[in-house]
């Protein structure tokens, strides 16, 4: 029989001398969960790498070292970058999001926003007269499109002109406790709203500064201890390449399947080293993406259920409530007790650029069993950093905080290396290994998926063009005289379309 000491003191509930208390957890399964405080980890400055790992780009347009630690924030409330907008410059904090493509800033007062971009005070702001709205997994906003100058104090040198969406109204987008006033969408034009003609920020940056079409992201808020105001979680957004001091070992690349989101191909998942034995199409239904703006690791329902079942079977905790896995309850332990030894590692296999091979991202429980609350100084409470999803698999901050992630748009690939800041008590909380043969999944993992957004845009534009052509023909038949003769020889411009139209 397992000793009392080896079990967690409390699981999802705890006793006081008078009554039983249960700890509810307010969860947002998608973007920007505001309920979590995660901590920064110190950077280890020894790293090696290859490929795009340069101290600066060859043209001398950018110094990557100056961008180190240019992000603040944490996974729960988002990582943000300081930017200066307009003339004279107005300084705002902008959320970094690889899962959208609009650059949007608060342009009106809001209860949860400390400052906003006042367009009337910028002499260089140019409105376009177009309205725009964007809906995210959590929250939405509406506003107007325009353009203005921006600069980044800890970014590439110079000032550029970019498209700006001025947020005038929103619902569930700005949240209590955040310290950012806008969002920097770093994905492809196909996700831009109201249509792909709105050039995203990074496309504009590459064109106007000449930096390489690649950026990399380190997020140092791994959930090992709660962040504080004096020691906030931080990170780095390196624009134009990779900074070798931010990661260890080699960079492993997976192809970008479609250029809208950063869509990749997941071949399999393992829990505690055991394969879930699901058809690989389940992992990619309806897409698998890398998204810094999503807090959790989100899994399609069938995959999520299999992961929870595997964790339940392997965990040393008996009778663990489903409320913890569904995100409605926290699990609490006495201070000084670590829960991570009760849970297995989780591995995600991605297709390598050599398509007959794969590599493995492994996260330790420290990344997905996340500390969120200190109860009366005696208990530490944790949440489950994985949720179910109805719109695809999302490699969000739960996983990304273990890795330095390179978005190499020039070569249509996403790279992963172990982050130099992903460790607890000197022990790495993430691992990467390979190559492995892609046994049994050499092709077809993304086959049979539903119609995806890039193709939907093509179909939409084709239908619009067809409708426009039909409309032109109809207008021609109405407007151009039909110079037909009546039996009495009188010429009339009355078209047959008008005479015989359906009423």
Short mmCIF file of C-alpha atoms in Angstrom, two decimals, residues 27-36 38 74-79 95 97 137-138 175 219 291-298 367-368 370 372 383-387 394-401:
data_model
loop_
_atom_site.label_atom_id
_atom_site.label_comp_id
_atom_site.label_asym_id
_atom_site.label_seq_id
_atom_site.Cartn_x
_atom_site.Cartn_y
_atom_site.Cartn_z
CA UNK A 27 -10.53 28.78 -17.57
CA UNK A 28 -10.22 30.18 -21.06
CA UNK A 29 -9.28 27.26 -23.27
CA UNK A 30 -8.15 29.47 -26.13
CA UNK A 31 -6.13 32.66 -26.28
CA UNK A 32 -5.00 34.91 -23.49
CA UNK A 33 -6.07 33.15 -20.28
CA UNK A 34 -5.84 35.93 -17.70
CA UNK A 35 -6.11 33.68 -14.66
CA UNK A 36 -2.54 32.44 -14.58
CA UNK A 38 3.73 32.20 -14.44
CA UNK A 74 3.65 35.33 -19.34
CA UNK A 75 1.61 32.64 -21.04
CA UNK A 76 -1.58 33.36 -19.14
CA UNK A 77 -1.72 37.06 -19.97
CA UNK A 78 0.41 37.05 -23.11
CA UNK A 79 3.91 38.12 -24.14
CA UNK A 95 0.87 41.25 -27.75
CA UNK A 97 0.64 36.40 -31.75
CA UNK A 137 -10.75 31.69 -30.00
CA UNK A 138 -11.39 34.01 -27.10
CA UNK A 175 -8.92 41.25 -20.09
CA UNK A 219 9.02 32.61 -24.13
CA UNK A 291 0.47 29.67 -32.09
CA UNK A 292 2.13 31.86 -29.47
CA UNK A 293 -1.18 33.60 -28.73
CA UNK A 294 -2.78 30.40 -27.42
CA UNK A 295 -2.13 29.68 -23.77
CA UNK A 296 -2.49 25.90 -23.69
CA UNK A 297 -1.64 22.81 -25.70
CA UNK A 298 -4.98 22.23 -27.43
CA UNK A 367 5.27 22.60 -18.39
CA UNK A 368 1.75 21.17 -18.45
CA UNK A 370 1.10 24.65 -14.08
CA UNK A 372 -1.40 29.19 -10.69
CA UNK A 383 -3.99 23.60 -13.34
CA UNK A 384 -3.89 21.25 -16.33
CA UNK A 385 -2.14 23.01 -19.22
CA UNK A 386 -3.88 20.97 -21.94
CA UNK A 387 -7.42 21.38 -23.25
CA UNK A 394 -2.60 24.02 -31.34
CA UNK A 395 0.98 23.98 -30.10
CA UNK A 396 0.56 26.92 -27.74
CA UNK A 397 2.58 28.41 -24.89
CA UNK A 398 2.39 25.21 -22.81
CA UNK A 399 4.79 23.62 -25.32
CA UNK A 400 6.49 26.70 -26.75
CA UNK A 401 7.84 27.77 -23.37
#
